[in-house]
Coordinates of C-alpha atoms in Angstrom, one line a residue:
M20 CA 81.1 93.5 98.2
I21 CA 82.5 97.0 98.5
P22 CA 79.8 99.6 97.5
D23 CA 80.6 101.7 94.4
S24 CA 79.8 104.8 96.3
F25 CA 82.6 104.1 98.8
V26 CA 85.1 103.6 96.0
Q27 CA 84.1 106.9 94.5
D28 CA 84.5 108.7 97.9
L29 CA 87.9 106.9 98.4
L30 CA 89.2 108.0 95.0
A31 CA 88.1 111.6 95.8
R32 CA 90.3 111.6 98.9
V33 CA 93.3 109.6 97.7
D34 CA 96.0 111.3 95.7
V35 CA 97.4 109.1 93.0
V36 CA 100.7 111.1 93.1
D37 CA 101.2 110.0 96.8
V38 CA 100.4 106.4 96.0
V39 CA 102.6 106.1 92.9
G40 CA 105.3 108.2 94.6
K41 CA 105.9 105.5 97.2
Y42 CA 107.2 103.2 94.5
V43 CA 108.4 105.6 91.7
Q44 CA 110.6 108.6 91.9
L45 CA 108.7 111.4 90.3
R46 CA 109.7 114.9 89.2
K47 CA 107.8 117.9 87.9
G48 CA 107.1 118.0 84.2
G49 CA 104.7 120.8 83.4
A50 CA 101.3 120.2 84.9
N51 CA 102.1 116.5 85.4
L52 CA 104.8 114.4 87.1
L53 CA 107.3 112.2 85.3
G54 CA 109.2 109.1 86.3
L55 CA 110.7 105.8 85.1
C56 CA 108.0 103.3 84.4
P57 CA 107.8 100.5 87.0
F58 CA 106.2 98.2 84.5
H59 CA 109.0 98.0 81.9
N60 CA 112.6 98.8 81.6
E61 CA 113.4 102.3 80.3
K62 CA 116.2 104.8 80.5
S63 CA 114.3 108.0 79.8
P64 CA 111.0 108.7 81.7
S65 CA 107.8 108.1 79.8
F66 CA 105.6 107.3 82.8
T67 CA 103.3 110.3 83.5
V68 CA 101.1 111.0 86.5
S69 CA 98.3 113.6 86.3
P70 CA 97.3 115.2 89.7
T71 CA 94.2 116.8 88.1
K72 CA 92.9 113.7 86.4
Q73 CA 94.2 111.4 89.2
F74 CA 95.5 109.0 86.5
Y75 CA 98.8 107.5 85.4
H76 CA 99.9 106.5 81.9
C77 CA 103.1 105.2 80.4
F78 CA 103.6 106.3 76.8
G79 CA 106.2 103.5 76.5
C80 CA 104.4 100.3 77.4
G81 CA 100.8 101.6 77.7
A82 CA 100.2 100.9 81.4
H83 CA 97.6 103.2 82.8
G84 CA 95.0 103.5 85.5
T85 CA 93.9 104.9 88.9
A86 CA 95.5 104.6 92.4
I87 CA 93.6 101.4 92.8
T88 CA 94.8 100.0 89.5
F89 CA 98.4 100.9 90.3
L90 CA 98.4 98.9 93.6
M91 CA 96.8 95.9 91.9
E92 CA 99.2 95.9 88.9
H93 CA 102.4 96.9 90.8
T94 CA 102.0 94.9 94.1
G95 CA 99.7 92.1 92.9
A96 CA 97.0 93.1 95.3
S97 CA 93.4 92.1 94.6
F98 CA 90.8 94.8 94.2
P99 CA 89.4 94.5 97.8
E100 CA 93.0 94.5 99.1
A101 CA 93.9 97.6 97.2
V102 CA 90.8 99.4 98.3
R103 CA 91.4 98.5 102.0
S104 CA 95.0 99.5 101.8
L105 CA 94.2 103.0 100.4
A106 CA 91.3 103.4 102.8
A107 CA 93.5 102.7 105.8
N108 CA 96.0 105.4 104.6
V109 CA 93.2 108.1 104.6
G110 CA 91.5 106.9 107.7
M111 CA 88.4 105.4 106.0
V112 CA 86.6 102.2 107.1
V113 CA 85.6 100.0 104.2
P114 CA 81.9 99.1 104.5
E115 CA 80.2 96.1 103.1
E116 CA 77.0 96.3 101.2
Q117 CA 74.0 95.1 103.2
R118 CA 73.0 91.6 102.3
S119 CA 70.1 89.4 103.4
P120 CA 70.9 86.8 106.1
Q121 CA 70.6 84.1 103.4
Q122 CA 73.1 85.9 101.1
Q123 CA 75.5 86.4 104.0
V124 CA 75.3 82.6 104.8
R125 CA 75.9 81.7 101.1
A126 CA 78.8 84.1 100.9
R127 CA 80.5 82.7 104.0
E128 CA 79.9 79.1 102.7
Q129 CA 81.4 79.9 99.3
K130 CA 84.4 81.6 100.9
A131 CA 84.9 78.7 103.3
E132 CA 84.7 76.2 100.4
V133 CA 87.3 78.2 98.3
N134 CA 89.6 78.3 101.3
R135 CA 89.3 74.6 102.0
H136 CA 90.1 73.8 98.3
Q137 CA 93.1 76.1 98.3
Q138 CA 94.4 74.7 101.5
V139 CA 94.4 71.1 100.2
L140 CA 96.0 72.3 96.9
E141 CA 98.7 74.1 98.8
K142 CA 99.5 71.0 100.9
A143 CA 99.7 68.9 97.8
Q144 CA 102.0 71.5 96.1
A145 CA 104.3 71.4 99.1
R146 CA 104.7 67.7 98.7
Y147 CA 105.3 67.9 95.0
L148 CA 108.0 70.5 95.5
A149 CA 109.7 68.3 98.2
L150 CA 109.5 65.2 95.9
L151 CA 111.2 67.0 93.0
R152 CA 114.2 67.8 95.2
E153 CA 114.5 64.1 96.0
S154 CA 113.9 62.7 92.5
Q155 CA 117.0 62.3 90.3
D156 CA 114.8 61.1 87.4
A157 CA 112.6 64.2 87.4
I158 CA 115.6 66.5 87.8
A159 CA 117.4 64.8 84.9
Y160 CA 114.3 65.2 82.7
L161 CA 114.1 68.9 83.4
K162 CA 117.8 69.3 82.7
Q163 CA 117.4 67.4 79.5
R164 CA 114.7 69.9 78.5
G165 CA 117.1 72.7 79.4
I166 CA 115.2 73.9 82.5
T167 CA 117.4 75.2 85.3
G168 CA 116.5 75.3 89.0
K169 CA 115.9 79.0 88.9
T170 CA 113.2 78.6 86.2
A171 CA 111.7 75.6 87.9
K172 CA 111.4 77.7 91.1
L173 CA 109.8 80.6 89.2
F174 CA 107.1 78.3 87.9
G175 CA 106.8 76.2 91.1
L176 CA 107.5 73.0 89.2
G177 CA 107.1 69.8 91.3
W178 CA 107.1 66.0 91.0
S179 CA 104.1 63.8 91.8
G180 CA 106.2 60.6 92.7
H181 CA 105.4 57.0 91.8
D182 CA 103.2 56.0 94.8
R183 CA 99.6 55.4 93.9
S184 CA 98.5 56.9 97.2
G185 CA 101.4 59.2 98.0
L186 CA 99.2 62.0 99.2
K187 CA 98.4 59.9 102.3
Q188 CA 101.8 61.2 103.5
V189 CA 100.3 64.7 103.9
F190 CA 96.6 64.1 104.4
D191 CA 95.6 62.2 107.5
N192 CA 92.1 61.5 106.2
Y193 CA 92.8 60.2 102.7
D194 CA 89.1 59.3 102.4
D195 CA 88.1 63.0 102.8
P196 CA 85.6 63.8 99.9
L197 CA 87.3 67.2 99.6
L198 CA 90.4 65.5 98.0
T199 CA 88.3 64.1 95.2
E200 CA 86.4 67.5 94.8
A201 CA 89.7 69.3 94.5
G202 CA 90.8 66.8 91.8
L203 CA 93.8 65.4 93.8
V204 CA 92.3 61.9 94.3
I205 CA 90.2 59.6 92.1
E206 CA 87.7 57.1 93.5
S207 CA 87.2 54.0 91.3
E208 CA 83.8 52.2 90.9
D209 CA 84.9 49.6 93.5
G210 CA 85.5 52.3 96.1
R211 CA 89.3 52.2 96.0
R212 CA 91.1 55.6 96.0
Y213 CA 94.4 56.6 94.4
D214 CA 96.3 59.8 93.5
R215 CA 95.2 61.5 90.2
F216 CA 98.8 62.5 89.4
R217 CA 101.6 59.9 89.3
E218 CA 105.0 59.9 87.6
R219 CA 104.4 63.5 86.3
I220 CA 106.2 66.8 86.4
M221 CA 103.7 69.0 88.2
F222 CA 102.8 72.5 86.9
P223 CA 100.8 74.6 89.5
I224 CA 98.1 76.7 87.8
I225 CA 97.9 80.2 89.3
N226 CA 94.9 82.5 88.8
A227 CA 95.0 86.3 88.2
K228 CA 95.0 86.9 92.0
G229 CA 98.1 84.7 92.5
N230 CA 96.1 81.9 94.1
L231 CA 96.8 78.2 93.4
I232 CA 93.7 76.7 91.7
G233 CA 94.7 73.5 90.1
F234 CA 97.5 71.4 88.5
G235 CA 98.8 70.2 85.2
G236 CA 100.9 67.1 85.0
R237 CA 103.3 66.0 82.3
I238 CA 104.3 62.3 82.2
I239 CA 108.1 61.8 81.8
G240 CA 107.9 58.1 80.8
K241 CA 105.6 56.1 78.6
G242 CA 101.9 56.5 79.2
E243 CA 98.8 58.4 78.2
P244 CA 97.7 61.1 78.4
K245 CA 100.9 63.0 78.0
Y246 CA 99.4 66.0 79.8
L247 CA 96.8 65.6 82.5
N248 CA 94.9 68.6 84.1
S249 CA 92.9 69.0 87.3
P250 CA 89.2 68.5 86.7
E251 CA 86.6 71.3 86.9
T252 CA 86.3 72.3 90.6
P253 CA 84.7 75.2 92.5
V254 CA 88.0 77.1 92.1
F255 CA 89.1 75.9 88.7
N256 CA 87.6 76.3 85.2
K257 CA 90.0 75.4 82.5
G258 CA 88.1 77.4 79.9
Q259 CA 88.7 80.6 81.8
E260 CA 92.3 80.2 82.9
L261 CA 95.7 80.7 81.1
Y262 CA 98.8 79.0 82.3
G263 CA 101.8 81.4 82.8
L264 CA 99.7 84.6 82.9
W265 CA 100.6 85.2 86.5
E266 CA 104.2 84.1 86.3
N267 CA 104.9 86.1 83.1
R268 CA 102.9 89.2 83.9
Q269 CA 106.0 91.4 84.1
G270 CA 107.5 90.0 80.9
I271 CA 104.3 90.6 79.0
R272 CA 104.3 94.2 80.1
Q273 CA 107.9 94.7 79.2
E274 CA 107.5 93.1 75.8
G275 CA 104.2 94.7 75.1
C276 CA 103.0 91.4 73.7
V277 CA 101.5 88.1 74.8
L278 CA 102.3 84.9 73.0
V279 CA 99.7 82.1 73.2
V280 CA 101.1 78.5 72.9
E281 CA 99.7 75.1 73.4
G282 CA 101.6 73.4 76.2
Y283 CA 102.9 74.1 79.7
M284 CA 106.5 73.1 78.7
D285 CA 106.3 75.6 75.8
V286 CA 105.7 78.4 78.3
V287 CA 108.5 77.2 80.7
G288 CA 111.0 76.5 77.9
L289 CA 110.5 79.9 76.3
A290 CA 110.9 81.6 79.6
Q291 CA 114.2 79.7 80.1
Q292 CA 115.4 81.2 76.9
G293 CA 114.5 84.7 77.8
I294 CA 111.1 84.8 76.1
G295 CA 109.1 85.4 79.2
F296 CA 105.8 86.6 77.7
A297 CA 104.0 83.3 76.8
V298 CA 100.9 81.7 78.1
A299 CA 99.1 78.5 77.3
T300 CA 95.5 77.3 77.2
L301 CA 94.8 74.4 79.5
G302 CA 94.1 71.7 77.0
T303 CA 91.1 73.5 75.5
A304 CA 90.4 75.5 72.4
T305 CA 90.6 79.3 72.8
T306 CA 87.5 80.7 74.4
P307 CA 86.0 84.2 74.5
T308 CA 87.0 84.5 78.2
H309 CA 90.6 83.8 77.2
I310 CA 90.5 86.6 74.6
Q311 CA 89.1 89.0 77.1
K312 CA 91.8 88.2 79.6
L313 CA 94.5 88.5 77.0
L314 CA 93.3 91.9 75.8
R315 CA 93.3 93.2 79.3
T316 CA 96.9 92.1 79.5
S317 CA 98.2 93.4 76.2
D318 CA 96.9 94.9 72.9
R319 CA 99.3 92.7 70.9
I320 CA 98.6 89.0 70.9
V321 CA 100.3 86.3 68.8
F322 CA 98.9 82.8 68.6
S323 CA 101.5 80.1 68.0
F324 CA 100.4 76.8 66.4
D325 CA 102.0 73.8 64.7
G326 CA 102.1 74.2 60.9
D327 CA 100.3 70.9 60.3
G328 CA 96.6 70.4 59.6
A329 CA 95.7 70.1 63.3
G330 CA 97.5 73.3 64.1
R331 CA 95.8 75.3 61.3
R332 CA 92.4 74.0 62.4
A333 CA 93.1 75.1 66.0
A334 CA 94.3 78.5 64.6
W335 CA 91.1 78.8 62.6
K336 CA 89.0 78.2 65.7
A337 CA 90.9 80.8 67.6
L338 CA 90.4 83.3 64.8
N339 CA 86.7 82.7 64.9
V340 CA 86.6 83.5 68.6
C341 CA 88.7 86.6 68.1
L342 CA 86.5 88.3 65.4
P343 CA 83.9 89.9 67.8
F344 CA 86.8 91.5 69.8
L345 CA 88.6 93.1 66.9
R346 CA 89.4 96.8 67.3
D347 CA 91.6 99.3 65.4
D348 CA 94.0 99.6 68.3
I349 CA 94.9 96.0 68.8
S350 CA 97.0 93.5 66.9
L351 CA 96.2 89.8 66.6
R352 CA 98.7 87.6 64.7
F353 CA 99.3 83.9 64.0
L354 CA 102.6 82.2 64.0
F355 CA 103.0 78.8 62.3
L356 CA 106.2 76.9 63.1
P357 CA 107.7 74.1 61.0
N358 CA 106.0 70.8 61.4
E359 CA 108.9 69.2 63.3
H360 CA 108.9 71.9 66.0
D361 CA 106.9 73.2 68.8
P362 CA 107.9 76.5 70.4
D363 CA 110.0 74.8 73.1
S364 CA 111.9 72.6 70.7
F365 CA 112.4 75.4 68.2
V366 CA 113.9 77.8 70.7
R367 CA 116.2 75.1 72.2
D368 CA 117.4 74.0 68.8
L369 CA 117.7 77.3 66.9
G370 CA 117.9 79.9 69.8
P371 CA 115.7 82.8 71.0
E372 CA 116.8 85.2 68.2
A373 CA 115.6 82.8 65.5
F374 CA 112.3 82.5 67.4
R375 CA 111.9 86.2 67.6
K376 CA 112.6 86.5 63.9
E377 CA 109.7 84.0 63.2
L378 CA 107.6 86.0 65.6
A379 CA 108.2 89.2 63.7
Q380 CA 107.1 87.4 60.5
S381 CA 103.9 86.1 61.9
R382 CA 100.7 86.6 59.9
V383 CA 98.2 89.3 60.9
L384 CA 94.7 88.1 61.5
S385 CA 93.3 89.7 58.3
T386 CA 95.9 88.0 56.1
F387 CA 95.3 84.6 57.7
L388 CA 91.5 85.0 57.3
L389 CA 91.7 85.9 53.6
E390 CA 94.3 83.3 52.8
E391 CA 92.4 80.6 54.6
L392 CA 89.1 81.5 52.9
A393 CA 90.8 81.6 49.5
S394 CA 92.4 78.2 50.0
R395 CA 89.0 76.5 50.5
H396 CA 87.4 77.6 47.3
N397 CA 88.1 77.7 43.5
L398 CA 88.1 81.5 43.0
S399 CA 88.5 81.1 39.2
E400 CA 84.9 80.0 39.0
A401 CA 81.7 81.9 39.8
E402 CA 80.4 79.1 42.0
G403 CA 83.7 79.0 44.0
R404 CA 83.5 82.7 44.6
A405 CA 79.9 82.5 45.7
A406 CA 80.7 79.6 48.0
C407 CA 83.6 81.7 49.5
L408 CA 81.2 84.6 50.0
H409 CA 78.7 82.3 51.7
E410 CA 81.4 81.1 54.2
A411 CA 82.7 84.7 54.8
R412 CA 79.4 86.4 55.5
P413 CA 79.0 85.3 59.2
L414 CA 82.7 85.9 59.8
I415 CA 82.8 89.5 58.5
S416 CA 79.5 90.2 60.2
A417 CA 80.9 89.1 63.5
I418 CA 83.5 92.0 63.4
P419 CA 82.3 95.2 65.1
A420 CA 82.1 98.3 62.9
S421 CA 85.6 99.6 62.7
G422 CA 88.5 100.5 60.4
I423 CA 89.8 97.0 60.4
R424 CA 86.4 95.6 59.3
T425 CA 86.3 98.1 56.5
Q426 CA 89.8 97.1 55.4
I427 CA 88.9 93.4 55.5
E428 CA 85.7 94.1 53.5
N429 CA 87.6 95.9 50.8
D430 CA 90.3 93.2 50.5
F431 CA 87.7 90.4 50.5
A432 CA 85.6 92.2 47.8
K433 CA 88.6 92.1 45.5
L434 CA 89.1 88.4 46.3
V435 CA 85.6 87.4 45.1
S436 CA 85.4 89.9 42.2
L437 CA 82.9 92.3 43.8
T438 CA 83.0 96.0 44.4
S439 CA 83.1 97.2 47.9
A440 CA 79.6 98.6 47.5
E441 CA 78.3 95.3 46.2
L442 CA 79.8 93.4 49.2
L443 CA 78.3 95.9 51.7
T444 CA 74.9 95.5 50.1
D445 CA 75.2 91.7 50.4
L446 CA 76.3 91.9 54.0
A447 CA 73.5 94.3 54.9
R448 CA 71.0 91.8 53.4
F449 CA 72.6 88.9 55.3
E450 CA 72.6 90.8 58.6
G451 CA 69.1 92.0 58.1
A452 CA 67.8 88.5 57.5
A453 CA 69.7 87.4 60.6
Q454 CA 68.1 90.1 62.7
K455 CA 64.6 89.2 61.4
R456 CA 65.2 85.6 62.4
Q457 CA 66.2 86.8 65.9
E458 CA 63.1 88.9 66.2
W459 CA 60.9 86.0 65.0
Q460 CA 62.4 83.8 67.6
K461 CA 61.8 86.4 70.3
S462 CA 58.1 86.6 69.2
L463 CA 57.6 82.9 69.8
P464 CA 55.4 81.9 72.9
D465 CA 57.1 82.0 76.3
A466 CA 59.6 84.5 75.0
P467 CA 59.5 88.3 75.6
T468 CA 58.2 90.3 72.8
K469 CA 60.6 92.5 70.9
N470 CA 59.2 95.7 72.4
Q471 CA 58.9 94.4 75.9
G472 CA 60.6 96.7 78.3
A473 CA 61.7 99.1 75.6
A474 CA 61.0 102.8 75.9
Q475 CA 58.6 104.2 73.3
D476 CA 60.2 107.0 71.2
N477 CA 57.9 108.2 68.4
S478 CA 60.1 111.2 67.6
P479 CA 63.8 110.2 67.5
F480 CA 64.9 113.7 66.6
G481 CA 62.7 115.5 69.0
S482 CA 62.0 119.2 68.9
P483 CA 63.6 122.2 70.8
F484 CA 60.1 123.5 71.4
D485 CA 58.6 120.4 73.0
T486 CA 58.1 121.0 76.7
A487 CA 57.8 117.4 77.9
P488 CA 60.8 116.3 79.9
V489 CA 63.0 113.8 78.2
S490 CA 63.2 110.4 79.9
F491 CA 66.9 109.7 80.4
E492 CA 67.4 106.6 82.5
P493 CA 70.5 104.6 81.7
K494 CA 69.8 101.2 80.2
P495 CA 71.3 97.9 81.6
S496 CA 74.8 96.8 81.0
A497 CA 74.2 96.1 77.3
R498 CA 74.8 99.8 76.7
F499 CA 78.2 99.7 78.1
G500 CA 78.9 96.1 77.3
R501 CA 82.4 94.8 76.6
A502 CA 83.9 96.2 73.5
G503 CA 83.2 94.1 70.5
T504 CA 80.7 91.8 72.1
R505 CA 77.8 93.2 70.0
R506 CA 78.1 92.5 66.4
G507 CA 76.9 95.8 65.1
G508 CA 79.5 97.8 67.1
R509 CA 79.5 101.5 66.7
Q510 CA 81.9 104.4 66.1
V511 CA 81.8 107.7 67.8
T512 CA 81.7 110.8 65.5
P513 CA 84.4 113.4 66.0
L514 CA 81.9 116.0 67.3
A515 CA 80.4 113.6 69.8
R516 CA 83.8 112.6 71.0
R517 CA 84.7 116.3 71.5
L518 CA 81.6 116.8 73.6
I519 CA 82.3 113.8 75.7
K520 CA 86.0 114.9 76.1
L521 CA 84.8 118.3 77.3
L522 CA 82.4 116.8 79.9
A523 CA 84.9 114.1 81.0
S524 CA 87.5 116.7 81.7
N525 CA 85.0 119.0 83.5
L526 CA 82.6 116.6 85.3
E527 CA 81.0 119.5 87.2
L528 CA 79.2 120.3 83.9
V529 CA 77.4 117.0 83.9
H530 CA 75.3 117.9 86.9
K531 CA 74.3 121.3 85.4
I532 CA 72.9 120.0 82.1
T533 CA 69.4 121.2 81.4
D534 CA 66.4 119.2 80.0
Q535 CA 66.5 121.5 77.0
Q536 CA 70.2 120.7 76.3
L537 CA 69.3 117.0 76.5
E538 CA 66.6 117.6 73.9
V539 CA 69.1 119.3 71.7
L540 CA 71.3 116.2 72.0
G541 CA 68.3 114.1 70.9
F542 CA 68.3 115.9 67.5
S543 CA 70.6 113.3 65.9
P544 CA 71.6 109.7 66.6
Q545 CA 75.2 110.8 66.5
F546 CA 74.8 112.3 70.0
A547 CA 73.2 109.2 71.5
Y548 CA 76.5 108.2 73.0
V549 CA 76.9 111.6 74.5
R550 CA 73.5 111.2 76.2
E551 CA 74.6 107.7 77.5
F552 CA 77.8 109.1 78.8
I553 CA 75.9 111.9 80.7
A554 CA 73.5 109.3 82.2
F555 CA 76.5 107.2 83.3
A556 CA 78.4 110.1 84.7
Q557 CA 75.4 111.4 86.6
T558 CA 74.9 108.0 88.3
T559 CA 78.5 107.7 89.5
Q560 CA 78.8 111.1 91.1
A561 CA 82.5 111.0 90.2
T562 CA 84.6 114.1 90.7
H563 CA 87.5 113.3 88.4
L564 CA 88.2 111.1 85.4
A565 CA 90.0 108.4 87.2
A566 CA 87.0 107.8 89.5
L567 CA 84.7 107.7 86.5
I568 CA 87.0 105.1 84.8
Q569 CA 87.1 103.0 88.0
R570 CA 83.3 102.7 87.9
A571 CA 83.2 101.7 84.3
E572 CA 83.3 98.0 83.6
P573 CA 86.8 97.0 82.5
G574 CA 87.0 96.6 78.7
S575 CA 83.7 98.2 78.1
E576 CA 83.1 100.8 75.4
I577 CA 82.8 103.6 77.9
A578 CA 86.0 102.5 79.8
N579 CA 88.0 102.3 76.6
M580 CA 86.8 105.7 75.4
L581 CA 87.5 107.4 78.8
T582 CA 91.0 105.9 79.0
G583 CA 91.7 107.1 75.5
L584 CA 90.4 110.6 76.3
T585 CA 92.5 110.8 79.4
I586 CA 95.7 109.8 77.7
D587 CA 95.0 112.2 74.8
S588 CA 94.5 115.2 77.2
F589 CA 97.5 114.6 79.5
D590 CA 99.4 117.6 78.1
E591 CA 96.4 119.9 77.3
D592 CA 95.9 123.1 79.3
A593 CA 92.6 123.5 81.2
L594 CA 90.0 125.6 79.4
P595 CA 89.4 129.0 81.0
D596 CA 85.6 128.7 80.8
P597 CA 84.4 125.1 80.1
A598 CA 80.8 125.9 80.8
A599 CA 80.9 128.6 78.1
E600 CA 82.4 126.1 75.6
W601 CA 79.7 123.6 76.4
N602 CA 76.8 126.1 76.1
D603 CA 78.3 127.4 72.8
A604 CA 78.6 123.9 71.3
L605 CA 74.9 123.1 72.2
R606 CA 73.8 126.5 70.7
K607 CA 75.6 125.6 67.4
I608 CA 74.0 122.1 67.3
E609 CA 70.6 123.6 67.9
F610 CA 71.2 126.4 65.4
E611 CA 72.2 124.0 62.6
R612 CA 69.2 121.8 63.3
L613 CA 66.8 124.7 63.2
N614 CA 68.2 125.9 59.9
Q615 CA 67.7 122.4 58.5
D616 CA 64.1 122.4 59.7
K617 CA 63.6 125.8 58.2
E618 CA 64.9 124.7 54.8
N619 CA 62.7 121.6 54.9
L620 CA 59.6 123.7 55.6
V621 CA 60.5 126.1 52.7
A622 CA 61.0 123.2 50.4
G623 CA 57.6 121.9 51.3
G624 CA 56.0 125.2 50.3
L625 CA 54.6 126.3 53.7
T626 CA 51.2 125.3 52.5
T627 CA 49.5 124.8 55.9
A628 CA 48.9 127.2 58.8
A629 CA 50.8 124.9 61.1
D630 CA 53.9 125.0 58.8
R631 CA 53.8 128.8 58.7
E632 CA 53.5 129.0 62.5
R633 CA 56.3 126.6 62.8
Y634 CA 58.4 128.7 60.4
K635 CA 57.8 131.8 62.6
A636 CA 58.7 130.0 65.8
I637 CA 62.0 128.7 64.3
N638 CA 62.9 132.2 63.1
A639 CA 62.2 133.6 66.6
R640 CA 64.4 130.8 68.2
I641 CA 67.2 131.5 65.7
R642 CA 67.2 135.2 66.5
L643 CA 67.4 134.3 70.2
L644 CA 70.3 132.0 69.6
K645 CA 72.2 134.6 67.7

């Protein structure tokens, strides 16, 4: 594993302009550089590179990132490959974190096992490709489905042949246990062995790094199952992979959308008709991992399902998985085709333009959610509306606090004849009861108590006159967990966002913040996120925004916020005195808090000596601040 400290040092030495400039012709455009985006087709430049922030962003397709990200996205390099390439260019040697001898042995064994699996899969793929060139039946089937040789080559389509033990032709030791572990060979109870895939069009499954990890096979004659996948192996987990994500990565970027379909042939058939932005789940229902991968690829996702009962049930399951990931800056939609069509048959019969028209008319998630809930209950009766509310409570509560949740709450309240306030009260009661159940479960024997490991904080608002230093250790990854994974979610207030933006653009300020300023930020919960950002920035030692983003976990709250701040500030001029701006902001926060404390003391009558002394101290502090 490459140490984070090395990555930070590397990004401090590497110039993103030099890295991007090797692939994109850049010209000066104010403080930044402009060029034609390499990730989508455009005639006027919307691709911007910032030398000060060491960050690139395309205002056309949304592509953005650091020098490392650019190499990964543009060249297909893995993270270690991108780091090693950049390090070589600036004369740095990539170190490896120190591991125990046992850890080193395990790492070598795991790497060797992955290599062995990929080698046997590659050998099998070479045979499947060769067999396709020789099989008139398989070629005729693909032509009948409208698939040309060019598309077949793009997706690496092959043919498994008819022979029950055809892989003996490429593996000298057909009895090698590795062939069964890799899912290529099946061993029956009586010890006989035979190929898993026979008489099938073969679809190689490629992971995000471009490595072959498994196969899907589609039978072309009679027989069941119609589709057959590789089993779970050390390199293949079907609940985590999406077919076509690697092959269609450029199409997804250019379209600004990813279409999720149900079958391999749907992905290939759509690509053949110029709709090269589809992916397919591998015979499983949509999983949270699928959603996370999709959202890293595009902020616009359309799920395509058959319009029959089974299709709507699958869509409803996908919707449930999506709810914890909802944000205001993404679009999730559902497309239901006529019962007689799947995406492949629809586009072949009616053409790509007709399919795109259907795509444009797909239902947004909120509409599908409310329509589906309404269809399950008799909303003309109080009992039906109550039952609908009962079903909706856990669904709405799964959505993080956001604008889209507020919109759904308002629309649903009208559906069940409640006011928005009544619905919010009901949901708060439901969520409170759920939280109490969780706390009760945690209090059971052999479970950690609810306060175990938590810092004690008897005074959440603190005081500017307390002299004890504030404990300010960053918490574990839950703090900066993936966006939407925590049901409560949270929104950052405008003032807190402005403070983070000031610090993020001037990271030298982070290392000059005093304990008293941290106490000031403890006056109100609205600044909790600012404190967390400071703790995070202090641990990274980053010198510019791009390095800070690189350290943040992809898709986390902090990563999303930093990316947004970077994009928003691309064309802003640098402040003449950021330290003065920061100090002035903290003075204003403290001033407002002191005035509030003063008003509270006066309202209480200043009846005690302590209150009167406190009042004098506040006045003295206010005069000093002025």
